[in-house]
Structures are given as C-alpha cells and as structure tokens.
PDB file of C-alpha atoms and ligand atoms in Angstrom:
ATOM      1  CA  UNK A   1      -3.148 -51.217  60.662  1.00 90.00           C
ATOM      2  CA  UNK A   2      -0.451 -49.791  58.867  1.00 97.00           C
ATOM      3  CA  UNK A   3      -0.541 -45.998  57.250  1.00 98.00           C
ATOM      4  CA  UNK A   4       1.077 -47.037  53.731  1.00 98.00           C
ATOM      5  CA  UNK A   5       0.754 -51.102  52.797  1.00 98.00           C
ATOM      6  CA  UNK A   6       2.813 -51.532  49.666  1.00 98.00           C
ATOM      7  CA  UNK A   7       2.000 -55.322  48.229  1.00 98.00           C
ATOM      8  CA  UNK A   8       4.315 -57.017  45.233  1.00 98.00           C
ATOM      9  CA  UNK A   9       4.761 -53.328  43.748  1.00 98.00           C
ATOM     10  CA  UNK A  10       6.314 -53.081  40.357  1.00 96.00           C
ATOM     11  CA  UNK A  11       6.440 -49.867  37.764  1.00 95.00           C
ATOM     12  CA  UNK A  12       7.893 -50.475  34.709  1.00 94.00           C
ATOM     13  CA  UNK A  13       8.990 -47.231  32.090  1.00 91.00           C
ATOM     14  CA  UNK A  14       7.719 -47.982  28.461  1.00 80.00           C
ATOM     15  CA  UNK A  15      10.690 -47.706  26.482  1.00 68.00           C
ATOM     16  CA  UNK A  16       9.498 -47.725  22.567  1.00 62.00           C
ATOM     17  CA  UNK A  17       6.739 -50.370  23.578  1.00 58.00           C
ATOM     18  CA  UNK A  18       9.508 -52.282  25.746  1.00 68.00           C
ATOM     19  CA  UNK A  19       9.272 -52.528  29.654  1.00 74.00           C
ATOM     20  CA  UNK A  20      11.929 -52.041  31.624  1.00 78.00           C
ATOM     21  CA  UNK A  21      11.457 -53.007  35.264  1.00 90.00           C
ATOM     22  CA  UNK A  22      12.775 -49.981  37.743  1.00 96.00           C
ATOM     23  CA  UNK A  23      11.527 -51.677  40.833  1.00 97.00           C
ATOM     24  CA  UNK A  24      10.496 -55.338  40.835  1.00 96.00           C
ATOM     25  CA  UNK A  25       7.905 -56.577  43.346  1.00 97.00           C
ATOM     26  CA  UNK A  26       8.265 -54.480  46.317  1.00 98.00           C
ATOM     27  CA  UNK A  27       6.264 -54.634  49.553  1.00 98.00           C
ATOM     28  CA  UNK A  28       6.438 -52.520  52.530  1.00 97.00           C
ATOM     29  CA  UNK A  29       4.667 -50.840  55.509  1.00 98.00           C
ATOM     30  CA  UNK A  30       4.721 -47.824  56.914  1.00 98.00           C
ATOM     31  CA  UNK A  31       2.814 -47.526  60.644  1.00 98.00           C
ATOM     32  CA  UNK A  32       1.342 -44.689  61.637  1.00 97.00           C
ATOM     33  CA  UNK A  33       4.494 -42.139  63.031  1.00 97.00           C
ATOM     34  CA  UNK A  34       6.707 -44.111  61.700  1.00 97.00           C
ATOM     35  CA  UNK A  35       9.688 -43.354  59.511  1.00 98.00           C
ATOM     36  CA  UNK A  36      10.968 -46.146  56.953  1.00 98.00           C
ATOM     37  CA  UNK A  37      14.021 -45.208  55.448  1.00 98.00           C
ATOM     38  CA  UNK A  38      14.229 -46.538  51.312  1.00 98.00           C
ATOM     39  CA  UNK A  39      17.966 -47.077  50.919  1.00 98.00           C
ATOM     40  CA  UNK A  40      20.537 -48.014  47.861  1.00 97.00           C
ATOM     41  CA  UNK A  41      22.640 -46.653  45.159  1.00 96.00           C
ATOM     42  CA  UNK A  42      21.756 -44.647  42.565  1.00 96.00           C
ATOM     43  CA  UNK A  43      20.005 -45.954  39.952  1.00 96.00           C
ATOM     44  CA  UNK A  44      17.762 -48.850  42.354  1.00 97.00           C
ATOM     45  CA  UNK A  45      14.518 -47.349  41.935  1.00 98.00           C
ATOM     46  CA  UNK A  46      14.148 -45.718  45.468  1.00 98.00           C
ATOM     47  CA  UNK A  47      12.162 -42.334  43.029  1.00 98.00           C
ATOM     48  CA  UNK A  48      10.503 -44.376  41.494  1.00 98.00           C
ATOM     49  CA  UNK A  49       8.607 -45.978  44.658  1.00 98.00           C
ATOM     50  CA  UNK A  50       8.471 -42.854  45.758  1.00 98.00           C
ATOM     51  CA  UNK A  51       6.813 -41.094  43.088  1.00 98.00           C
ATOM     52  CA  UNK A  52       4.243 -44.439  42.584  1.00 97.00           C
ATOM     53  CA  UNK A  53       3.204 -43.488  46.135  1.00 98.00           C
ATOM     54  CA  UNK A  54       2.600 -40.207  45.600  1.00 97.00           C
ATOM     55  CA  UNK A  55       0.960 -41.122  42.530  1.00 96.00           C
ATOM     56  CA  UNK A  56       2.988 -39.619  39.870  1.00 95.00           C
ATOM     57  CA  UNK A  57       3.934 -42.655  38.335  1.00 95.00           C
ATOM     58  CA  UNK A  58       2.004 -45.643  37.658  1.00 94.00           C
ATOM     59  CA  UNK A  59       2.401 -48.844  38.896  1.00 95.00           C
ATOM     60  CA  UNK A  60       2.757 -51.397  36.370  1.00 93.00           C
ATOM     61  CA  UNK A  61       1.823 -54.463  39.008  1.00 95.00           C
ATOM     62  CA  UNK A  62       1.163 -54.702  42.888  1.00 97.00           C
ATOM     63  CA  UNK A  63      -1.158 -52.288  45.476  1.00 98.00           C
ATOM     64  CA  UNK A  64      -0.433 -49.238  47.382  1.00 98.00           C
ATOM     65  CA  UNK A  65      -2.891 -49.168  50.249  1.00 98.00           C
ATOM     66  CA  UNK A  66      -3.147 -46.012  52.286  1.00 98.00           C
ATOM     67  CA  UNK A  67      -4.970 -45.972  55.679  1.00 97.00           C
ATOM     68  CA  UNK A  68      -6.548 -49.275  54.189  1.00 96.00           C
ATOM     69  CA  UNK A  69      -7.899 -47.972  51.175  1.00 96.00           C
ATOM     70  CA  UNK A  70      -6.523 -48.633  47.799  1.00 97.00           C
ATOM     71  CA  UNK A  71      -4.959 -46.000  46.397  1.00 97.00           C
ATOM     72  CA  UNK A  72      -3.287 -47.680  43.416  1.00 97.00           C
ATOM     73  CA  UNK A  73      -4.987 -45.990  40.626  1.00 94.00           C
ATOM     74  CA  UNK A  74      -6.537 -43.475  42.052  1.00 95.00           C
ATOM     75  CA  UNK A  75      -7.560 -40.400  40.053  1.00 92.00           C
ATOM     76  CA  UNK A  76      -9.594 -36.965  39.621  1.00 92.00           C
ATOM     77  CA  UNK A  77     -11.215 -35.693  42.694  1.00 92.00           C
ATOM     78  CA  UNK A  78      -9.781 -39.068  44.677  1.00 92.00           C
ATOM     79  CA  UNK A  79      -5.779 -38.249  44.107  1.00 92.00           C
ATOM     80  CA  UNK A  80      -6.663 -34.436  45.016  1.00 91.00           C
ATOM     81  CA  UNK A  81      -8.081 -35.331  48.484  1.00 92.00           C
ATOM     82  CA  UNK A  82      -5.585 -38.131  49.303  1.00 94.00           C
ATOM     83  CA  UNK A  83      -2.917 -34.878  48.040  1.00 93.00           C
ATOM     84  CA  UNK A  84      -3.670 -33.547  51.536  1.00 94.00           C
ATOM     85  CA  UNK A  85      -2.746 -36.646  53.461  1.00 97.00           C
ATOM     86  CA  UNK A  86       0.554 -37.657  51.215  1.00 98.00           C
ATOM     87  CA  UNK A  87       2.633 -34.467  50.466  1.00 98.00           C
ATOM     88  CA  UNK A  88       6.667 -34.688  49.058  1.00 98.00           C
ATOM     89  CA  UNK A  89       9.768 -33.123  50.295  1.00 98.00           C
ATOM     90  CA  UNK A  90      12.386 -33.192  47.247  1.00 98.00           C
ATOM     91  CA  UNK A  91      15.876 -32.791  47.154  1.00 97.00           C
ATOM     92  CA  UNK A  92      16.077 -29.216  45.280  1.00 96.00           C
ATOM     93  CA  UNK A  93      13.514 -26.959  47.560  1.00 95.00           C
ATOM     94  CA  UNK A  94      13.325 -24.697  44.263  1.00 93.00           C
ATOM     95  CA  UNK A  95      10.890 -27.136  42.251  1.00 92.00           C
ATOM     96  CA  UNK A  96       8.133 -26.598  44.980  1.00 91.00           C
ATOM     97  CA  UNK A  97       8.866 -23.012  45.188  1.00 96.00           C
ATOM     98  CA  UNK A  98       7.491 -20.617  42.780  1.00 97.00           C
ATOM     99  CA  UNK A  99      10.265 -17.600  42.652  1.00 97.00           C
ATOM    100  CA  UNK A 100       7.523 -15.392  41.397  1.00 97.00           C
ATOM    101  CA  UNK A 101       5.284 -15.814  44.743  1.00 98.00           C
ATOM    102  CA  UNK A 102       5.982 -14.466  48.127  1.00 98.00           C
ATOM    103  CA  UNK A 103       5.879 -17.553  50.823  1.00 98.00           C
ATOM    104  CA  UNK A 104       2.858 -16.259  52.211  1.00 98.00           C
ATOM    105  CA  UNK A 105       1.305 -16.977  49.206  1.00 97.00           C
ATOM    106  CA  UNK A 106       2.948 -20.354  48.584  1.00 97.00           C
ATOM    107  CA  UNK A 107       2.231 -21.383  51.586  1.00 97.00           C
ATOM    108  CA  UNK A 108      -1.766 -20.219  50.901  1.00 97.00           C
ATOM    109  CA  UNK A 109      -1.973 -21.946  47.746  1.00 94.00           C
ATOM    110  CA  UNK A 110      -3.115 -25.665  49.054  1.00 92.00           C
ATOM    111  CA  UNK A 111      -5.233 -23.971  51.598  1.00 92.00           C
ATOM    112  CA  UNK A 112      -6.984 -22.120  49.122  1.00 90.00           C
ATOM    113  CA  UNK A 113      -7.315 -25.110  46.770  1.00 87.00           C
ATOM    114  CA  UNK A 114      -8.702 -27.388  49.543  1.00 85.00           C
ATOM    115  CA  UNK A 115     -11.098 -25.184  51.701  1.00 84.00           C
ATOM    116  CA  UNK A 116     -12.865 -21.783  52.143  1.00 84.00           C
ATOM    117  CA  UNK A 117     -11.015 -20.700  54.947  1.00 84.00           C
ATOM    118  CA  UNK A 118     -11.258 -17.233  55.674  1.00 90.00           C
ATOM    119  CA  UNK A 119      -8.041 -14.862  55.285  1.00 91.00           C
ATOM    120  CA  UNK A 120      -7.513 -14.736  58.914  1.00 93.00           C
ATOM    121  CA  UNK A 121      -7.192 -18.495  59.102  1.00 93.00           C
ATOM    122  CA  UNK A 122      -5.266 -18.934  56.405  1.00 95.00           C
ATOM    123  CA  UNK A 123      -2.611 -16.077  57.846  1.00 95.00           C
ATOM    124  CA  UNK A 124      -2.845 -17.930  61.009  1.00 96.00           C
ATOM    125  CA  UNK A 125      -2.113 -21.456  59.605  1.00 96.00           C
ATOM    126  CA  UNK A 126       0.950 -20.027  57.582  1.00 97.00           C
ATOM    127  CA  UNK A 127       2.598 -18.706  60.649  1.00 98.00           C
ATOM    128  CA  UNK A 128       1.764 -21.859  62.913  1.00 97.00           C
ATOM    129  CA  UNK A 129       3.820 -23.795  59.879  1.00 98.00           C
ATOM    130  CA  UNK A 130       6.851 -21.082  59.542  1.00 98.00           C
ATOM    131  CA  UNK A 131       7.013 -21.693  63.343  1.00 98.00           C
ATOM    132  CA  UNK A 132       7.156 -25.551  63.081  1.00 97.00           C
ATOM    133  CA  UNK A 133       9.663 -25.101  60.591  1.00 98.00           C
ATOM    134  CA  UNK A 134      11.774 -22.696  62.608  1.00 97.00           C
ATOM    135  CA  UNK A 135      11.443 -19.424  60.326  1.00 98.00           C
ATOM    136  CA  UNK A 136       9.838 -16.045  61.649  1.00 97.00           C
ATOM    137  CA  UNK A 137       6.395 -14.776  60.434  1.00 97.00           C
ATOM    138  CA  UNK A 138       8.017 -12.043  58.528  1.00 97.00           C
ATOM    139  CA  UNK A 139       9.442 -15.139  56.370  1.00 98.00           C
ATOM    140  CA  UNK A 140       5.841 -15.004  54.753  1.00 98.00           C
ATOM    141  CA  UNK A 141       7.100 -11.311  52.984  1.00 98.00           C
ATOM    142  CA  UNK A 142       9.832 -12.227  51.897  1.00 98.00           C
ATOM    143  CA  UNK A 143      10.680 -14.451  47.820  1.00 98.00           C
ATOM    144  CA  UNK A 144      12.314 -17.641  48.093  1.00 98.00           C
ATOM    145  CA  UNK A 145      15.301 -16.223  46.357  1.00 97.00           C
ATOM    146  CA  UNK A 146      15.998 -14.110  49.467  1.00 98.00           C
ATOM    147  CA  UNK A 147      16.604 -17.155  51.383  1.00 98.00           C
ATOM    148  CA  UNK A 148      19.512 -19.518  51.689  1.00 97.00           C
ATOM    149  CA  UNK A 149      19.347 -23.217  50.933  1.00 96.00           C
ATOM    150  CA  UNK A 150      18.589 -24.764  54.215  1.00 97.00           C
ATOM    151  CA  UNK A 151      15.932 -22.032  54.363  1.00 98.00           C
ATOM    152  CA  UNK A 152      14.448 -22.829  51.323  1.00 98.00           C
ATOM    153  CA  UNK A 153      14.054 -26.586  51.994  1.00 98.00           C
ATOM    154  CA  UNK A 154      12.298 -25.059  55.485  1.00 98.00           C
ATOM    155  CA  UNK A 155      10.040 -23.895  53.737  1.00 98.00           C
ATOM    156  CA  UNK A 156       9.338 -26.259  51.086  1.00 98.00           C
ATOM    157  CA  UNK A 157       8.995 -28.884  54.511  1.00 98.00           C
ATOM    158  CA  UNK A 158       6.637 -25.980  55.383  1.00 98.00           C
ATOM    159  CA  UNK A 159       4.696 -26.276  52.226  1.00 98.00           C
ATOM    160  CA  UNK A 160       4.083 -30.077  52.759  1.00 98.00           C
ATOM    161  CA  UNK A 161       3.119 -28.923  55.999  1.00 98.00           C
ATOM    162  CA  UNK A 162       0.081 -26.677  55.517  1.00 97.00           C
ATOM    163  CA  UNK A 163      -2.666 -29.452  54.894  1.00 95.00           C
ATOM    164  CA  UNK A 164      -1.428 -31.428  58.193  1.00 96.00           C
ATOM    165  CA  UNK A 165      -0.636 -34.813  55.989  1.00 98.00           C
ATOM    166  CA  UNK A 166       0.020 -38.241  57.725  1.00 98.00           C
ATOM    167  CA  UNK A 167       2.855 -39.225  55.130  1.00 98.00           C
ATOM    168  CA  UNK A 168       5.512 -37.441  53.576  1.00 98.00           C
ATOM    169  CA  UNK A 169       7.767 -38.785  50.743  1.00 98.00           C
ATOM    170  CA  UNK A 170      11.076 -37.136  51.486  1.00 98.00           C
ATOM    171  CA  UNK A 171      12.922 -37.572  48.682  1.00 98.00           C
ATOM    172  CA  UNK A 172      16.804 -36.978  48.972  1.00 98.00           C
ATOM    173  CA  UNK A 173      16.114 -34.035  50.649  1.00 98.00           C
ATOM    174  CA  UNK A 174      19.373 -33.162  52.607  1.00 97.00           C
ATOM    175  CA  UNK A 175      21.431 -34.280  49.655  1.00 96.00           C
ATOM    176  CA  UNK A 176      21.737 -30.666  48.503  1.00 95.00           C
ATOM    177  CA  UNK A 177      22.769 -29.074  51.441  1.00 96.00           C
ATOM    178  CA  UNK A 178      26.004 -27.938  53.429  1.00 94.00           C
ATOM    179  CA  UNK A 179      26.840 -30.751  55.954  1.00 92.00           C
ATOM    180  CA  UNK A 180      26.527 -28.489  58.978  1.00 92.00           C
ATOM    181  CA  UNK A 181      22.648 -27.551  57.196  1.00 96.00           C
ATOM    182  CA  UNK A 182      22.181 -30.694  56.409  1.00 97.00           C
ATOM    183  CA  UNK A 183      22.211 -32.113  60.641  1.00 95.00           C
ATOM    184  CA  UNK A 184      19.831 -28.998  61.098  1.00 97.00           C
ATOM    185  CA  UNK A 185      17.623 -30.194  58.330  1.00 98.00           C
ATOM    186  CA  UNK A 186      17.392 -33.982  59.956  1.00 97.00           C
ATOM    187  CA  UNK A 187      17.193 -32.596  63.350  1.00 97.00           C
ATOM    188  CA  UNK A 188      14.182 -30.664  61.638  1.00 98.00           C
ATOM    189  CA  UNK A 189      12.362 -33.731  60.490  1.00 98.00           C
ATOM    190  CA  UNK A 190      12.408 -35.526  63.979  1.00 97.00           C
ATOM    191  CA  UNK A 191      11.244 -32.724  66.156  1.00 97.00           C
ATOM    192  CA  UNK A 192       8.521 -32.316  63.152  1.00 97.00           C
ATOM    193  CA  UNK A 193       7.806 -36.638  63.830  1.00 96.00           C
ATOM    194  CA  UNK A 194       7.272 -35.897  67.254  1.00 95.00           C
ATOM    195  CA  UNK A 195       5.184 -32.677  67.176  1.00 95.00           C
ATOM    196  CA  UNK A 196       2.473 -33.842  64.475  1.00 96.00           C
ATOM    197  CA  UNK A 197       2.681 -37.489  64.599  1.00 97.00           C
ATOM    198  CA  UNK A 198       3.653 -37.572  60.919  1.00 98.00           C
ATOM    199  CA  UNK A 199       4.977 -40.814  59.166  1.00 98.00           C
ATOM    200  CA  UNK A 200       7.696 -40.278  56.310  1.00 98.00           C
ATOM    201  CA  UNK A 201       8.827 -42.517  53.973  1.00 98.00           C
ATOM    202  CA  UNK A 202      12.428 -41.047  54.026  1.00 98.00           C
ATOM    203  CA  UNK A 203      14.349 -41.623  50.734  1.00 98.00           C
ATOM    204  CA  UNK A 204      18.532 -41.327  50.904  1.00 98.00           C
ATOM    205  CA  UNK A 205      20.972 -42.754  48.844  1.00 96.00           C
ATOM    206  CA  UNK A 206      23.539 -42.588  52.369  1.00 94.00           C
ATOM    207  CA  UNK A 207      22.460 -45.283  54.977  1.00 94.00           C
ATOM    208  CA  UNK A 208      24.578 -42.665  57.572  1.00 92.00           C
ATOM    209  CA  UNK A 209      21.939 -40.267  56.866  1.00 93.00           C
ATOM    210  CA  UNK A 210      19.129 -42.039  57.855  1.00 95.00           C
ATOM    211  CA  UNK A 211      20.358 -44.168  61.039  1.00 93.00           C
ATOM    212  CA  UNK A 212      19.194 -41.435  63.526  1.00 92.00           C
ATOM    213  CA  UNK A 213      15.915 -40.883  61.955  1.00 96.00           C
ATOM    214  CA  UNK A 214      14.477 -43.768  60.872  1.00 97.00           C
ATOM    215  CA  UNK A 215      12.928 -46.733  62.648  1.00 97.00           C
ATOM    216  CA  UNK A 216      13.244 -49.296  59.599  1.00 98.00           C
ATOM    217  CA  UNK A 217      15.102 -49.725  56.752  1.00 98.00           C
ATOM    218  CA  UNK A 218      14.667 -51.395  53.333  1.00 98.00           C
ATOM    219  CA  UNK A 219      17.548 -51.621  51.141  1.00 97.00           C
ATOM    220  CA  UNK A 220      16.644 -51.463  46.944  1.00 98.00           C
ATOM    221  CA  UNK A 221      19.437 -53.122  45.001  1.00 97.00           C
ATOM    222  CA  UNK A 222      18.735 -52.281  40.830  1.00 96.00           C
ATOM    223  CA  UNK A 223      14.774 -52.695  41.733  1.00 97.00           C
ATOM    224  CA  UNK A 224      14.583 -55.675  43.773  1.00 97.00           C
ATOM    225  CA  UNK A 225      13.990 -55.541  47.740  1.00 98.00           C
ATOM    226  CA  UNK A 226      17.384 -57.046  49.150  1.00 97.00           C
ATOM    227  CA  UNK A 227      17.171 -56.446  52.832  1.00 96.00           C
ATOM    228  CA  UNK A 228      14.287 -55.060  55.283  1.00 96.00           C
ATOM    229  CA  UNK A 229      14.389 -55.069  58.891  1.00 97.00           C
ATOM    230  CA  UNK A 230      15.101 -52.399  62.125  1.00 97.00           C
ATOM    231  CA  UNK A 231      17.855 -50.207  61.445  1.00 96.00           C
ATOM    232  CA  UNK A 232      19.803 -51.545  63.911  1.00 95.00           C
ATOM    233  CA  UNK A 233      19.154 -55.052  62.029  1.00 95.00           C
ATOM    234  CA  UNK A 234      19.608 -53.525  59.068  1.00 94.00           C
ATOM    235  CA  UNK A 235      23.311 -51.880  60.682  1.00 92.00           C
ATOM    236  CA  UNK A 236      24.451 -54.791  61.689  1.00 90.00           C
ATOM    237  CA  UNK A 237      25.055 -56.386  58.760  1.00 82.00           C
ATOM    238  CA  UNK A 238      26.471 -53.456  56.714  1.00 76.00           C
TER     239      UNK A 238
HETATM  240  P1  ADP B 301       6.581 -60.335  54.640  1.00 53.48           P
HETATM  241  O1  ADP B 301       6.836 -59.277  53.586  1.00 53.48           O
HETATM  242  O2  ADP B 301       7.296 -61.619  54.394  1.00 53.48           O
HETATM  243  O3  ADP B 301       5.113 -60.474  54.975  1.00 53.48           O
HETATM  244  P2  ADP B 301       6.950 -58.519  56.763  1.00 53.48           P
HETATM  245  O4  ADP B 301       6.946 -57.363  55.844  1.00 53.48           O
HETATM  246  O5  ADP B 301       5.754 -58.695  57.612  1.00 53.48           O
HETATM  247  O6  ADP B 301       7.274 -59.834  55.953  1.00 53.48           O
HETATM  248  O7  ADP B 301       8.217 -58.459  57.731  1.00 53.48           O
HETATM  249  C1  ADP B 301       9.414 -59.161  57.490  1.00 53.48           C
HETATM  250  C2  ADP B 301      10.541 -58.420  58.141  1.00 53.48           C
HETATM  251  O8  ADP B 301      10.676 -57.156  57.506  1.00 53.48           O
HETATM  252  C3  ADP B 301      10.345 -58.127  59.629  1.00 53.48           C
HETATM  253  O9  ADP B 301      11.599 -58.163  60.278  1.00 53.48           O
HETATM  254  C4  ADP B 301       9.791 -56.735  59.651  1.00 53.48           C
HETATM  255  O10 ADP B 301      10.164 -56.025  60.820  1.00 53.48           O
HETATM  256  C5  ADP B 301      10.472 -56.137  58.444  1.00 53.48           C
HETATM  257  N1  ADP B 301       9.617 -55.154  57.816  1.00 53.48           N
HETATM  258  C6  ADP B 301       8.334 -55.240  57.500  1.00 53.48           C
HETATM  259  N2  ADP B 301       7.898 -54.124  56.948  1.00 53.48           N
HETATM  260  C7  ADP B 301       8.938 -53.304  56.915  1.00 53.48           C
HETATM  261  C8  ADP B 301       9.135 -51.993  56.467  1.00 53.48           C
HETATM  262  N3  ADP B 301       8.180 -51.222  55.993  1.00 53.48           N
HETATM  263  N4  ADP B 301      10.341 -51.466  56.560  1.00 53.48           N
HETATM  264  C9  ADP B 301      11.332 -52.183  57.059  1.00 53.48           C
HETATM  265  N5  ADP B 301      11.208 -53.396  57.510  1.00 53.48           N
HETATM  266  C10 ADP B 301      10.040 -53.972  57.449  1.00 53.48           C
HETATM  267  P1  ADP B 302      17.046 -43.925  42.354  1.00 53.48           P
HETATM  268  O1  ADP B 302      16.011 -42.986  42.882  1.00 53.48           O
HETATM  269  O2  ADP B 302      17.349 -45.039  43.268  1.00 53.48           O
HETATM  270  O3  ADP B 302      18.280 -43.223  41.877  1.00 53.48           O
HETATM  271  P2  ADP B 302      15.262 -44.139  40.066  1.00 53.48           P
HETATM  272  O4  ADP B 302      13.957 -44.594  40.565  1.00 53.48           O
HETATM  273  O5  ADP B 302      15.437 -42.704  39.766  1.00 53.48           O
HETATM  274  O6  ADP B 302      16.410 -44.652  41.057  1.00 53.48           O
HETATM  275  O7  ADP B 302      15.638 -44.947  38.760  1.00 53.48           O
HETATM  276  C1  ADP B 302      15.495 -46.365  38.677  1.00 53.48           C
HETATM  277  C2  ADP B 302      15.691 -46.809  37.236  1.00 53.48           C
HETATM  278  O8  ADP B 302      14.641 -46.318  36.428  1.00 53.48           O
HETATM  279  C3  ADP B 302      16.987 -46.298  36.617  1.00 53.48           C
HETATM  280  O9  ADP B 302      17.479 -47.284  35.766  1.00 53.48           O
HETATM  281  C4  ADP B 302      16.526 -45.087  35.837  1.00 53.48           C
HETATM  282  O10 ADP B 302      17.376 -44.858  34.738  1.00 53.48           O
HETATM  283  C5  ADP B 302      15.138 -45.497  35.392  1.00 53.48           C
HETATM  284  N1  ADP B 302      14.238 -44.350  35.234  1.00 53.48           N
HETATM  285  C6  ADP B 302      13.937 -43.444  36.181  1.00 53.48           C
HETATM  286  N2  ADP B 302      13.050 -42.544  35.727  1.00 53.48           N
HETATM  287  C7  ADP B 302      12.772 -42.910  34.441  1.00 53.48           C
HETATM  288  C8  ADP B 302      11.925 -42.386  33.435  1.00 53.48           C
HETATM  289  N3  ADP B 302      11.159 -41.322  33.650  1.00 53.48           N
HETATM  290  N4  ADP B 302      11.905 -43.023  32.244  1.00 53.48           N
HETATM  291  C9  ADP B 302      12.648 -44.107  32.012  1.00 53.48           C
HETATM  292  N5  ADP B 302      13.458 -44.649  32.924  1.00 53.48           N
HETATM  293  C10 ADP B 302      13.531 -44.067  34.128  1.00 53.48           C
END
C-alpha cells in the first residue's frame, strides 16, 4: 500500500470569511522509497500541499492517509508521533536552524523530545546523521553561522534525519543555492533514498531539477492537478 494516499485534497485560506481555493481536489500517492516530484509555477499551490501533509495547514476537503491511517486532522500527542515519520526540508536551511544552538544540540533536540536515550546514544546518533549528510563529527561544535549555504541545508537534511522518518517534504530546497551546490545537494538526496529507504515528496518550481531524482511527477497548474504520470511520461510531453 502506498506510504502517503492523498484523496480529492483541497485547503482553502479564509480571506475575511471568504475561501479562496489554493489547491482544488488533489489526489496522489507516494510508495514506500519513492520520490514524487510536485511541479508548477509559482503561485499553484505546490506549499500549500506540502504544508497540509505535514500538517501545518488544514485541509479544507479530501484525506491524507499515511501508512493507511488517516492523518487528516490529526492533533496533540497523534501529530507529535507521526512528526517522527514526516519531517520537512525547506528552501532557506536558516528557519530550521537555531543560530543560538551549536548543531550538536540541534541535532539532539528531537531526540530528546521523543525518547530517553542516554547521552552516549544521542552523541552517537548525531554523528551517524553528520556522516549521512557528508559533514565531519566536529560539525556538531561548530554554530550554523560558521557554515556555508550548502552546509547549512546539510544539516538542516540532517535535522530531518535524526528520528529516521519514512517521508520528507522537501520543499524548494536547492532553490537557494549556487548551481554547482545545488547538483551536490540533489546528488545528496539520492544517495540518502538509497541508504535509508526514505520516500520524499520533492517540491520544485524547475521540472529540470527534479528529472534525475524523482520517479513521478504531478504537475499543479493555479491549484488544480493538470498532469500526473512517470517522469519520463511526464517529459515527454513538455
Ligand atoms: P486515479 O487518480 O484516476 O485513481 P491513479 O492515481 O491510480 O489514477 O493513476 C493514474 C495515473 O497517474 C497513472 O499513470 C499513475 O502512474 C499516475 N500516478 C498515480 N499516482 C501518482 C503519483 N503520486 N505521482 C505521479 N503519478 C501518479
Ligand atoms: P507555490 O508553493 O506553488 O508557490 P503556494 O501554495 O505558496 O504556491 O500558494 C498558492 C496560493 O495560495 C497562492 O495564490 C498564494 O497567494 C496563496 N497563499 C499561500 N499561502 C497563503 C496564506 N497563508 N494565506 C492566504 N493565501 C495564501
């Protein structure tokens, strides 16, 4: 069955008591180790989806099953667990980084809030995910600001890492980088696919961007679902 079932989907942003549809009936799977790339311009409500999955915005009409279960509404102690099987990647690596903690400690903070592991698992765990992410064990040290960019998403990738989740929600999140960091970055999120098993839902406003990664495309025009299929389906018709 699939990881992520998303049936007739639609969220809605209350405008002075007025909806206004932002995505508009939208259904999609994701398998487990899967990636499904969410393409279109700006503006066609590819956030949006994202952020109902993750459950920061509400869905207005439609289910979001995870690992069969529905997740739709889910709330309190439920959204807290299913935080440790759905984590986010976002496009500026700074809004999941706080400057004033060392990455050690970032990287602590979910394992703290979700289990009584003792310090010398915890240390463990943090290097194990600065390894999968390609950074040192001294990274742990060392503030966020002392990093570059293309470090600094590393480690946020690292930070979605810690709790082993099945699904990431990668939001945009080359867009900010150099090119050259950028092919890194991707090259990042495959070997990471292939290591863990994860599943992303992979969110880019560039189809380019996603051809090598994903196995699946759907393509959001201004909210609506206007084409789904394989990506080389999906390439042949651009
Ligand atoms: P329906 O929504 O009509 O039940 P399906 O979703 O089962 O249809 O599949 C219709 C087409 O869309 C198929 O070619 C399938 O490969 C493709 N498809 C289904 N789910 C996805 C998805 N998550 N991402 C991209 N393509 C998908
Ligand atoms: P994309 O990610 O494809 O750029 P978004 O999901 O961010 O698209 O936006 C889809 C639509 O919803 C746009 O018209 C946008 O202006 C609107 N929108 C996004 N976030 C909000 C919000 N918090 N409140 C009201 N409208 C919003």
């Amino acid at each position: 069955r699939p990881l992520l079932d998303v049936r007739g989907l639609s969220v809605s942003y209350h405008r002075r008591g007025k909806g206004t549809p932002a995505i508009r009936d939208v259904s999609l799977d994701i398998r487990p180790g899967e990636t499904v790339a969410l393409v279109g311009e700006s503006g066609s409500g590819k956030s949006t989806l994202g952020r109902a999955v993750l459950g920061l915005t509400p869905a207005t009409r439609g289910t979001i099953l995870f690992d069969g279960q529905d997740v739709t509404h889910a709330g309190g102690a439920r959204r807290r667990e299913l935080s440790k099987s759905v984590q986010a990647v976002f496009q500026d690596p700074n809004g999941s980084l706080n400057p004033a903690l060392t990455v050690g400690q970032t990287l602590a903070e979910p394992l703290l809030v979700h289990s009584r592991d003792e310090r010398s698992v915890v240390l463990e765990r943090i290097r194990e995910v600065l390894a999968l992410v390609g950074l040192p064990g001294e990274a742990a040290e060392r503030y966020p600001r002392q990093f570059s960019g293309g470090q600094r998403q590393r480690i946020a990738i690292a930070r979605a890492l810690v709790m082993s989740p099945r699904l990431i929600v990668c939001d945009e999140p080359v867009s900010a980088l150099d090119l050259s960091v950028q092919a890194q970055v991707l090259n990042l999120f495959t070997t990471l696919q292939r290591e863990t098993g994860v599943s992303y839902l992979f969110i880019s406003h560039d189809l380019a961007v996603v051809r090598h990664l994903a196995q699946r495309i759907v393509v959001l025009y201004r909210g609506d679902v206007v084409e789904k299929g394989t990506t080389e389906e999906v390439y042949a018709d651009a």
